[in-house]
PDB file of C-alpha atoms and ligand atoms in Angstrom:
ATOM      1  CA  SER A  13     113.669 152.165  -6.788  1.00 38.00           C
ATOM      2  CA  GLU A  14     114.009 150.110  -3.652  1.00 41.00           C
ATOM      3  CA  MET A  15     110.248 149.464  -3.622  1.00 43.00           C
ATOM      4  CA  HIS A  16     110.346 148.618  -7.324  1.00 44.00           C
ATOM      5  CA  ALA A  17     113.095 146.062  -6.637  1.00 41.00           C
ATOM      6  CA  THR A  18     111.108 144.351  -4.070  1.00 41.00           C
ATOM      7  CA  ALA A  19     108.089 144.176  -6.136  1.00 41.00           C
ATOM      8  CA  ALA A  20     110.109 142.740  -8.883  1.00 42.00           C
ATOM      9  CA  ILE A  21     111.549 139.890  -6.723  1.00 43.00           C
ATOM     10  CA  ALA A  22     108.025 138.824  -5.319  1.00 42.00           C
ATOM     11  CA  PRO A  23     105.101 140.393  -7.000  1.00 44.00           C
ATOM     12  CA  ASP A  24     102.888 137.473  -6.528  1.00 47.00           C
ATOM     13  CA  ALA A  25     103.445 137.250  -2.894  1.00 45.00           C
ATOM     14  CA  THR A  26     102.718 140.796  -2.351  1.00 45.00           C
ATOM     15  CA  ALA A  27      99.582 140.807  -4.366  1.00 44.00           C
ATOM     16  CA  THR A  28      98.216 137.677  -2.592  1.00 45.00           C
ATOM     17  CA  THR A  29      98.683 138.900   1.045  1.00 48.00           C
ATOM     18  CA  ARG A  30      97.168 142.317   0.165  1.00 49.00           C
ATOM     19  CA  THR A  31      94.145 141.280  -1.729  1.00 53.00           C
ATOM     20  CA  LYS A  32      93.166 137.765  -1.241  1.00 67.00           C
ATOM     21  CA  ALA A  33      91.476 136.400   1.938  1.00 81.00           C
ATOM     22  CA  THR A  34      93.545 133.454   3.040  1.00 94.00           C
ATOM     23  CA  THR A  35      91.953 129.965   3.857  1.00 96.00           C
ATOM     24  CA  ALA A  36      92.323 128.634   7.571  1.00 97.00           C
ATOM     25  CA  VAL A  37      90.525 125.321   7.007  1.00 97.00           C
ATOM     26  CA  GLU A  38      89.369 123.617   3.851  1.00 97.00           C
ATOM     27  CA  MET A  39      87.479 120.265   3.829  1.00 98.00           C
ATOM     28  CA  VAL A  40      87.027 118.799   0.378  1.00 98.00           C
ATOM     29  CA  GLY A  41      84.684 115.732   0.005  1.00 98.00           C
ATOM     30  CA  VAL A  42      85.379 114.633   3.423  1.00 98.00           C
ATOM     31  CA  ASN A  43      83.997 111.196   4.452  1.00 98.00           C
ATOM     32  CA  LYS A  44      84.308 109.228   7.665  1.00 98.00           C
ATOM     33  CA  TRP A  45      83.044 105.945   8.878  1.00 98.00           C
ATOM     34  CA  TYR A  46      83.014 104.463  12.425  1.00 97.00           C
ATOM     35  CA  GLY A  47      83.075 100.814  11.352  1.00 96.00           C
ATOM     36  CA  GLU A  48      80.186 100.279   9.200  1.00 96.00           C
ATOM     37  CA  PHE A  49      78.625 103.536  10.335  1.00 98.00           C
ATOM     38  CA  HIS A  50      78.896 106.546   7.615  1.00 98.00           C
ATOM     39  CA  VAL A  51      79.334 109.435  10.096  1.00 98.00           C
ATOM     40  CA  LEU A  52      80.623 112.232   7.805  1.00 98.00           C
ATOM     41  CA  ARG A  53      79.162 112.424   4.214  1.00 98.00           C
ATOM     42  CA  ASP A  54      80.711 114.455   1.559  1.00 98.00           C
ATOM     43  CA  ILE A  55      81.551 117.343   3.872  1.00 98.00           C
ATOM     44  CA  ASN A  56      82.729 120.597   1.974  1.00 98.00           C
ATOM     45  CA  LEU A  57      83.636 123.476   4.007  1.00 98.00           C
ATOM     46  CA  LYS A  58      85.960 126.408   3.490  1.00 97.00           C
ATOM     47  CA  VAL A  59      86.708 128.723   6.484  1.00 98.00           C
ATOM     48  CA  LEU A  60      88.634 131.897   5.816  1.00 97.00           C
ATOM     49  CA  THR A  61      91.097 133.418   8.116  1.00 97.00           C
ATOM     50  CA  GLY A  62      89.359 135.510  10.790  1.00 96.00           C
ATOM     51  CA  GLU A  63      85.963 134.009   9.840  1.00 97.00           C
ATOM     52  CA  ARG A  64      83.534 132.930  12.779  1.00 98.00           C
ATOM     53  CA  ILE A  65      81.502 129.807  12.034  1.00 98.00           C
ATOM     54  CA  VAL A  66      78.755 128.351  14.180  1.00 98.00           C
ATOM     55  CA  VAL A  67      77.958 124.784  13.552  1.00 98.00           C
ATOM     56  CA  CYS A  68      74.531 123.357  14.866  1.00 97.00           C
ATOM     57  CA  GLY A  69      72.481 120.479  14.241  1.00 97.00           C
ATOM     58  CA  PRO A  70      70.673 117.616  16.209  1.00 96.00           C
ATOM     59  CA  SER A  71      72.490 115.427  18.647  1.00 96.00           C
ATOM     60  CA  GLY A  72      74.523 112.573  16.745  1.00 97.00           C
ATOM     61  CA  SER A  73      74.434 114.426  13.454  1.00 98.00           C
ATOM     62  CA  GLY A  74      78.334 114.487  13.319  1.00 98.00           C
ATOM     63  CA  LYS A  75      79.375 117.926  14.657  1.00 98.00           C
ATOM     64  CA  SER A  76      81.807 116.894  17.126  1.00 98.00           C
ATOM     65  CA  THR A  77      83.363 114.336  14.677  1.00 98.00           C
ATOM     66  CA  MET A  78      83.653 116.893  11.945  1.00 98.00           C
ATOM     67  CA  ILE A  79      85.507 119.362  14.135  1.00 97.00           C
ATOM     68  CA  ARG A  80      87.721 116.628  15.825  1.00 97.00           C
ATOM     69  CA  CYS A  81      88.796 115.823  12.246  1.00 96.00           C
ATOM     70  CA  ILE A  82      90.341 119.226  11.967  1.00 96.00           C
ATOM     71  CA  ASN A  83      92.924 118.502  14.649  1.00 92.00           C
ATOM     72  CA  ARG A  84      93.082 114.902  13.749  1.00 93.00           C
ATOM     73  CA  LEU A  85      91.527 113.791  17.070  1.00 94.00           C
ATOM     74  CA  GLU A  86      89.456 111.696  14.499  1.00 95.00           C
ATOM     75  CA  GLU A  87      90.664 110.393  11.209  1.00 95.00           C
ATOM     76  CA  HIS A  88      88.805 110.784   8.072  1.00 96.00           C
ATOM     77  CA  GLN A  89      88.994 107.989   5.421  1.00 96.00           C
ATOM     78  CA  LYS A  90      88.172 109.968   2.131  1.00 97.00           C
ATOM     79  CA  GLY A  91      88.651 113.402   1.016  1.00 97.00           C
ATOM     80  CA  GLN A  92      91.132 116.155   1.947  1.00 97.00           C
ATOM     81  CA  ILE A  93      91.391 118.398   5.011  1.00 96.00           C
ATOM     82  CA  ILE A  94      93.745 121.279   4.702  1.00 95.00           C
ATOM     83  CA  VAL A  95      94.553 123.514   7.737  1.00 95.00           C
ATOM     84  CA  GLU A  96      96.674 126.604   7.313  1.00 93.00           C
ATOM     85  CA  GLY A  97      97.943 125.216   4.039  1.00 91.00           C
ATOM     86  CA  THR A  98      99.066 121.882   5.362  1.00 91.00           C
ATOM     87  CA  GLU A  99      97.002 118.781   4.274  1.00 92.00           C
ATOM     88  CA  LEU A 100      96.259 116.240   7.063  1.00 91.00           C
ATOM     89  CA  THR A 101      97.779 112.916   6.348  1.00 87.00           C
ATOM     90  CA  ASN A 102      99.177 110.095   8.357  1.00 84.00           C
ATOM     91  CA  ASP A 103     102.528 112.062   8.490  1.00 86.00           C
ATOM     92  CA  LEU A 104     102.898 112.517  12.234  1.00 84.00           C
ATOM     93  CA  LYS A 105     105.152 115.691  11.783  1.00 85.00           C
ATOM     94  CA  ARG A 106     102.305 117.378   9.861  1.00 84.00           C
ATOM     95  CA  ILE A 107      99.689 116.483  12.565  1.00 87.00           C
ATOM     96  CA  ASP A 108     101.985 118.024  15.075  1.00 84.00           C
ATOM     97  CA  GLU A 109     102.346 121.162  12.984  1.00 85.00           C
ATOM     98  CA  ILE A 110      98.471 121.507  12.655  1.00 87.00           C
ATOM     99  CA  ARG A 111      97.909 120.774  16.463  1.00 86.00           C
ATOM    100  CA  ARG A 112     100.200 123.620  16.966  1.00 86.00           C
ATOM    101  CA  GLU A 113      97.917 125.910  15.066  1.00 91.00           C
ATOM    102  CA  VAL A 114      94.658 124.714  16.347  1.00 96.00           C
ATOM    103  CA  GLY A 115      93.215 125.244  19.856  1.00 96.00           C
ATOM    104  CA  MET A 116      90.361 123.146  21.181  1.00 96.00           C
ATOM    105  CA  VAL A 117      87.875 123.677  23.884  1.00 97.00           C
ATOM    106  CA  PHE A 118      85.521 120.718  24.908  1.00 96.00           C
ATOM    107  CA  GLN A 119      82.268 120.533  26.754  1.00 94.00           C
ATOM    108  CA  HIS A 120      83.781 118.862  29.676  1.00 93.00           C
ATOM    109  CA  PHE A 121      86.794 121.337  30.319  1.00 90.00           C
ATOM    110  CA  ASN A 122      89.479 118.365  30.359  1.00 92.00           C
ATOM    111  CA  LEU A 123      91.655 119.944  32.877  1.00 96.00           C
ATOM    112  CA  PHE A 124      94.079 117.839  35.105  1.00 97.00           C
ATOM    113  CA  PRO A 125      92.402 117.782  38.497  1.00 97.00           C
ATOM    114  CA  HIS A 126      95.762 117.027  40.361  1.00 98.00           C
ATOM    115  CA  LEU A 127      97.402 119.993  38.866  1.00 98.00           C
ATOM    116  CA  THR A 128      96.812 123.740  39.698  1.00 98.00           C
ATOM    117  CA  ILE A 129      95.408 126.179  37.268  1.00 98.00           C
ATOM    118  CA  LEU A 130      98.637 127.503  36.512  1.00 98.00           C
ATOM    119  CA  GLN A 131     100.268 124.207  36.135  1.00 98.00           C
ATOM    120  CA  ASN A 132      97.408 123.097  33.746  1.00 98.00           C
ATOM    121  CA  LEU A 133      98.159 126.277  31.703  1.00 98.00           C
ATOM    122  CA  THR A 134     101.968 125.717  31.693  1.00 98.00           C
ATOM    123  CA  LEU A 135     102.159 122.083  31.013  1.00 96.00           C
ATOM    124  CA  ALA A 136     102.099 122.076  27.145  1.00 94.00           C
ATOM    125  CA  PRO A 137     104.011 125.312  26.710  1.00 95.00           C
ATOM    126  CA  ILE A 138     106.845 123.863  28.771  1.00 96.00           C
ATOM    127  CA  TRP A 139     106.844 120.194  27.535  1.00 93.00           C
ATOM    128  CA  VAL A 140     105.553 120.632  23.983  1.00 90.00           C
ATOM    129  CA  ARG A 141     106.947 124.043  23.142  1.00 89.00           C
ATOM    130  CA  LYS A 142     110.084 123.885  25.324  1.00 93.00           C
ATOM    131  CA  MET A 143     109.323 127.316  26.626  1.00 96.00           C
ATOM    132  CA  PRO A 144     111.242 128.177  30.026  1.00 97.00           C
ATOM    133  CA  LYS A 145     109.052 127.861  32.873  1.00 97.00           C
ATOM    134  CA  LYS A 146     109.180 131.394  33.962  1.00 98.00           C
ATOM    135  CA  LYS A 147     107.991 132.688  30.525  1.00 97.00           C
ATOM    136  CA  ALA A 148     105.205 130.030  30.401  1.00 97.00           C
ATOM    137  CA  GLU A 149     103.903 131.373  33.802  1.00 98.00           C
ATOM    138  CA  GLU A 150     104.125 134.838  32.399  1.00 98.00           C
ATOM    139  CA  VAL A 151     102.120 133.993  29.252  1.00 97.00           C
ATOM    140  CA  ALA A 152      99.657 131.879  31.532  1.00 98.00           C
ATOM    141  CA  MET A 153      99.098 134.670  33.810  1.00 98.00           C
ATOM    142  CA  HIS A 154      98.395 137.003  30.901  1.00 97.00           C
ATOM    143  CA  TYR A 155      95.556 134.780  29.584  1.00 97.00           C
ATOM    144  CA  LEU A 156      94.229 134.164  33.065  1.00 98.00           C
ATOM    145  CA  LYS A 157      93.824 137.935  33.356  1.00 97.00           C
ATOM    146  CA  ARG A 158      92.237 137.940  29.913  1.00 96.00           C
ATOM    147  CA  VAL A 159      89.625 135.426  31.043  1.00 96.00           C
ATOM    148  CA  LYS A 160      89.228 137.490  34.247  1.00 96.00           C
ATOM    149  CA  ILE A 161      90.434 134.819  37.019  1.00 97.00           C
ATOM    150  CA  PRO A 162      94.248 135.544  37.673  1.00 97.00           C
ATOM    151  CA  GLU A 163      93.306 135.004  41.465  1.00 97.00           C
ATOM    152  CA  GLN A 164      92.493 131.424  40.683  1.00 98.00           C
ATOM    153  CA  ALA A 165      96.070 130.553  39.499  1.00 98.00           C
ATOM    154  CA  ASN A 166      97.105 128.466  42.448  1.00 98.00           C
ATOM    155  CA  LYS A 167      93.843 126.515  43.056  1.00 98.00           C
ATOM    156  CA  PHE A 168      92.744 123.248  41.627  1.00 98.00           C
ATOM    157  CA  PRO A 169      90.206 122.828  39.037  1.00 98.00           C
ATOM    158  CA  GLY A 170      87.726 121.174  41.634  1.00 97.00           C
ATOM    159  CA  GLN A 171      87.826 124.417  43.605  1.00 98.00           C
ATOM    160  CA  LEU A 172      86.436 126.441  40.792  1.00 97.00           C
ATOM    161  CA  SER A 173      82.969 126.607  39.320  1.00 96.00           C
ATOM    162  CA  GLY A 174      82.035 125.108  35.946  1.00 96.00           C
ATOM    163  CA  GLY A 175      82.244 128.542  34.200  1.00 97.00           C
ATOM    164  CA  GLN A 176      85.677 129.358  35.634  1.00 97.00           C
ATOM    165  CA  GLN A 177      86.953 125.887  34.757  1.00 97.00           C
ATOM    166  CA  GLN A 178      85.833 126.544  31.172  1.00 97.00           C
ATOM    167  CA  ARG A 179      87.583 129.916  31.057  1.00 97.00           C
ATOM    168  CA  VAL A 180      90.721 128.184  32.245  1.00 98.00           C
ATOM    169  CA  ALA A 181      90.246 125.780  29.441  1.00 97.00           C
ATOM    170  CA  ILE A 182      90.025 128.541  27.040  1.00 98.00           C
ATOM    171  CA  ALA A 183      93.014 130.190  28.589  1.00 98.00           C
ATOM    172  CA  ARG A 184      94.991 126.904  28.314  1.00 97.00           C
ATOM    173  CA  ALA A 185      94.277 126.681  24.563  1.00 97.00           C
ATOM    174  CA  LEU A 186      95.223 130.406  24.059  1.00 97.00           C
ATOM    175  CA  CYS A 187      98.560 129.762  25.919  1.00 96.00           C
ATOM    176  CA  MET A 188      99.661 127.799  22.814  1.00 94.00           C
ATOM    177  CA  ASN A 189      99.034 130.705  20.565  1.00 94.00           C
ATOM    178  CA  PRO A 190      96.664 129.197  18.146  1.00 96.00           C
ATOM    179  CA  ARG A 191      95.718 130.560  14.849  1.00 96.00           C
ATOM    180  CA  ILE A 192      92.291 128.730  14.923  1.00 97.00           C
ATOM    181  CA  MET A 193      90.035 127.860  17.841  1.00 98.00           C
ATOM    182  CA  LEU A 194      87.640 125.044  17.879  1.00 98.00           C
ATOM    183  CA  PHE A 195      84.872 125.009  20.299  1.00 98.00           C
ATOM    184  CA  ASP A 196      82.724 121.792  20.899  1.00 98.00           C
ATOM    185  CA  GLU A 197      79.520 122.782  22.909  1.00 97.00           C
ATOM    186  CA  PRO A 198      81.588 124.805  25.471  1.00 97.00           C
ATOM    187  CA  THR A 199      78.689 125.997  27.381  1.00 97.00           C
ATOM    188  CA  SER A 200      76.332 123.015  27.364  1.00 95.00           C
ATOM    189  CA  ALA A 201      77.607 121.373  30.602  1.00 94.00           C
ATOM    190  CA  LEU A 202      77.272 124.645  32.472  1.00 95.00           C
ATOM    191  CA  ASP A 203      74.601 125.975  34.722  1.00 93.00           C
ATOM    192  CA  PRO A 204      72.743 128.823  33.119  1.00 91.00           C
ATOM    193  CA  GLU A 205      74.306 131.620  35.396  1.00 91.00           C
ATOM    194  CA  MET A 206      77.764 130.625  34.108  1.00 95.00           C
ATOM    195  CA  ILE A 207      77.083 130.572  30.408  1.00 97.00           C
ATOM    196  CA  LYS A 208      77.355 134.268  29.813  1.00 96.00           C
ATOM    197  CA  GLU A 209      80.846 134.542  31.296  1.00 96.00           C
ATOM    198  CA  VAL A 210      82.186 132.025  29.012  1.00 97.00           C
ATOM    199  CA  LEU A 211      80.264 133.478  25.874  1.00 97.00           C
ATOM    200  CA  ASP A 212      81.697 136.825  26.876  1.00 96.00           C
ATOM    201  CA  VAL A 213      85.234 135.335  26.656  1.00 97.00           C
ATOM    202  CA  MET A 214      84.254 133.865  23.177  1.00 97.00           C
ATOM    203  CA  VAL A 215      82.833 137.081  21.993  1.00 97.00           C
ATOM    204  CA  GLY A 216      86.089 138.865  22.863  1.00 96.00           C
ATOM    205  CA  LEU A 217      88.088 136.349  20.874  1.00 96.00           C
ATOM    206  CA  ALA A 218      85.745 136.775  18.004  1.00 96.00           C
ATOM    207  CA  GLU A 219      86.233 140.806  18.201  1.00 95.00           C
ATOM    208  CA  GLU A 220      89.821 140.360  18.136  1.00 95.00           C
ATOM    209  CA  GLY A 221      89.708 138.421  14.802  1.00 95.00           C
ATOM    210  CA  MET A 222      90.497 134.762  15.921  1.00 97.00           C
ATOM    211  CA  THR A 223      89.265 132.293  13.298  1.00 98.00           C
ATOM    212  CA  MET A 224      86.725 130.343  15.265  1.00 98.00           C
ATOM    213  CA  ILE A 225      84.563 127.205  14.539  1.00 98.00           C
ATOM    214  CA  CYS A 226      82.075 126.731  17.313  1.00 98.00           C
ATOM    215  CA  VAL A 227      79.706 123.983  17.818  1.00 98.00           C
ATOM    216  CA  THR A 228      77.136 125.575  19.812  1.00 97.00           C
ATOM    217  CA  HIS A 229      73.292 125.926  20.229  1.00 95.00           C
ATOM    218  CA  GLU A 230      73.682 129.283  21.746  1.00 96.00           C
ATOM    219  CA  MET A 231      71.753 131.267  19.056  1.00 95.00           C
ATOM    220  CA  GLY A 232      72.345 134.648  20.640  1.00 95.00           C
ATOM    221  CA  PHE A 233      75.991 134.089  20.423  1.00 96.00           C
ATOM    222  CA  ALA A 234      75.414 132.884  16.762  1.00 97.00           C
ATOM    223  CA  ARG A 235      73.470 136.029  15.894  1.00 96.00           C
ATOM    224  CA  GLN A 236      76.103 138.230  17.642  1.00 95.00           C
ATOM    225  CA  VAL A 237      79.332 136.977  16.191  1.00 96.00           C
ATOM    226  CA  ALA A 238      78.847 134.337  13.447  1.00 97.00           C
ATOM    227  CA  ASP A 239      79.800 135.262   9.998  1.00 97.00           C
ATOM    228  CA  ARG A 240      78.055 131.933   9.001  1.00 98.00           C
ATOM    229  CA  VAL A 241      75.819 129.353  10.570  1.00 98.00           C
ATOM    230  CA  ILE A 242      76.155 125.921   9.275  1.00 98.00           C
ATOM    231  CA  PHE A 243      73.485 123.237   9.894  1.00 98.00           C
ATOM    232  CA  MET A 244      74.321 119.555   9.844  1.00 98.00           C
ATOM    233  CA  ASP A 245      72.021 116.548  10.077  1.00 98.00           C
ATOM    234  CA  ALA A 246      73.005 112.829   9.595  1.00 98.00           C
ATOM    235  CA  GLY A 247      76.589 113.541   8.699  1.00 98.00           C
ATOM    236  CA  GLN A 248      75.806 116.205   6.074  1.00 98.00           C
ATOM    237  CA  ILE A 249      76.031 119.856   5.768  1.00 98.00           C
ATOM    238  CA  ILE A 250      72.428 120.566   4.971  1.00 97.00           C
ATOM    239  CA  GLU A 251      72.311 124.315   4.715  1.00 97.00           C
ATOM    240  CA  GLN A 252      74.533 127.363   5.554  1.00 97.00           C
ATOM    241  CA  ASN A 253      73.869 131.049   5.690  1.00 97.00           C
ATOM    242  CA  GLU A 254      74.762 134.345   7.371  1.00 97.00           C
ATOM    243  CA  PRO A 255      72.924 134.290  10.799  1.00 97.00           C
ATOM    244  CA  HIS A 256      70.041 136.644   9.907  1.00 96.00           C
ATOM    245  CA  GLU A 257      69.024 134.677   6.743  1.00 97.00           C
ATOM    246  CA  PHE A 258      69.671 131.386   8.414  1.00 97.00           C
ATOM    247  CA  PHE A 259      67.311 132.152  11.502  1.00 96.00           C
ATOM    248  CA  THR A 260      64.657 134.088   9.547  1.00 95.00           C
ATOM    249  CA  ASN A 261      64.614 132.266   6.158  1.00 96.00           C
ATOM    250  CA  PRO A 262      65.765 128.500   6.739  1.00 96.00           C
ATOM    251  CA  GLN A 263      65.303 126.639   3.477  1.00 96.00           C
ATOM    252  CA  HIS A 264      65.213 122.954   4.270  1.00 97.00           C
ATOM    253  CA  GLU A 265      62.479 121.347   6.244  1.00 96.00           C
ATOM    254  CA  ARG A 266      64.965 119.611   8.702  1.00 96.00           C
ATOM    255  CA  THR A 267      66.538 123.107   9.459  1.00 97.00           C
ATOM    256  CA  LYS A 268      63.093 124.485  10.036  1.00 96.00           C
ATOM    257  CA  LEU A 269      62.160 121.601  12.458  1.00 96.00           C
ATOM    258  CA  PHE A 270      65.520 121.964  14.348  1.00 95.00           C
ATOM    259  CA  LEU A 271      65.025 125.702  14.852  1.00 95.00           C
ATOM    260  CA  SER A 272      61.427 125.214  16.008  1.00 94.00           C
ATOM    261  CA  GLN A 273      62.820 122.952  18.548  1.00 92.00           C
ATOM    262  CA  ILE A 274      65.551 125.217  20.035  1.00 87.00           C
ATOM    263  CA  LEU A 275      64.306 128.562  19.508  1.00 75.00           C
TER     264      LEU A 275
HETATM  265  P1  ADP B   2      77.364 115.441  17.588  1.00 88.55           P
HETATM  266  O1  ADP B   2      78.542 116.023  18.023  1.00 88.55           O
HETATM  267  O2  ADP B   2      76.616 115.869  16.414  1.00 88.55           O
HETATM  268  O3  ADP B   2      76.235 115.069  18.565  1.00 88.55           O
HETATM  269  P2  ADP B   2      79.098 113.064  17.049  1.00 88.55           P
HETATM  270  O4  ADP B   2      80.014 113.467  15.981  1.00 88.55           O
HETATM  271  O5  ADP B   2      79.418 113.093  18.407  1.00 88.55           O
HETATM  272  O6  ADP B   2      77.728 113.963  16.835  1.00 88.55           O
HETATM  273  O7  ADP B   2      78.397 111.748  16.482  1.00 88.55           O
HETATM  274  C1  ADP B   2      77.867 111.365  15.388  1.00 88.55           C
HETATM  275  C2  ADP B   2      77.376 109.825  15.430  1.00 88.55           C
HETATM  276  O8  ADP B   2      78.601 108.933  15.359  1.00 88.55           O
HETATM  277  C3  ADP B   2      76.570 109.336  16.462  1.00 88.55           C
HETATM  278  O9  ADP B   2      75.593 108.644  16.019  1.00 88.55           O
HETATM  279  C4  ADP B   2      77.588 108.772  17.424  1.00 88.55           C
HETATM  280  O10 ADP B   2      76.832 107.868  18.218  1.00 88.55           O
HETATM  281  C5  ADP B   2      78.599 108.083  16.505  1.00 88.55           C
HETATM  282  N1  ADP B   2      79.919 108.083  17.093  1.00 88.55           N
HETATM  283  C6  ADP B   2      80.690 108.977  17.630  1.00 88.55           C
HETATM  284  N2  ADP B   2      81.704 108.553  18.160  1.00 88.55           N
HETATM  285  C7  ADP B   2      81.810 107.270  17.786  1.00 88.55           C
HETATM  286  C8  ADP B   2      82.845 106.267  18.108  1.00 88.55           C
HETATM  287  N3  ADP B   2      84.070 106.573  18.606  1.00 88.55           N
HETATM  288  N4  ADP B   2      82.487 105.009  17.541  1.00 88.55           N
HETATM  289  C9  ADP B   2      81.385 104.792  16.999  1.00 88.55           C
HETATM  290  N5  ADP B   2      80.394 105.735  16.800  1.00 88.55           N
HETATM  291  C10 ADP B   2      80.676 106.887  17.199  1.00 88.55           C
HETATM  292 MG1   MG B   3      79.050 116.697  19.963  1.00 88.55          MG
END
């Protein structure tokens, strides 16, 4: 009878969480201009919780701009972007809420060179999340172990290899406990021998069920973990499909041309 009472209070909530996939990110008719330049054209994209999306396409097609709009590093001018149920508007409180949910990793790591690795990792948790220093350091060490470089904690970024620095950048994002991770060509500035150590960390995250949107041209990674590959050109999503179909049976000429150049 207790169960019955609970169901009577919130039948919809129970049904929703049990049966329906939730939406992590939704872009509806999103358009953006840089001055006169129309950089994003009618982007429609729905990413479910736990989904792994790979975004590819030629340089200048708008991939970075699109994912930067998701945490408001760039502002769109038309359409809607809804992240974890909150629509991105000019309301600063909402932008703040959304940035809490969304971690980002950039091509050029963006670590503070004058801070140690540990200080890089604890800065935002202490100052933004108001976490006690000791707790923040525990969390930081936990994630440094996960990216397999706990012994680097007291070094400075310049003392680490590119692959190590990028793993620090991933750990830094994870310290904020994000629900969604955005990656913008995280391996494209790395020497070939360091790419795998970064991709391995990303594969691990994917296996744990993290919602991920990854701009990358690492097609092995796409085949291994992506639920969906999205191809962009000239500010539009031209084509999307699950990886096997995407690679073996691309539909559009522009996709075929792109794949012929990178594979
Ligand atoms: P991608 O990541 O696919 O290479 P971007 O999103 O970085 O593409 O850029 C898309 C287009 O927008 C490019 O033509 C680029 O030159 C232009 N662009 C990017 N950022 C700016 C900016 N801040 N101001 C003006 N144009 C920009
Ligand atoms: Mg880019």
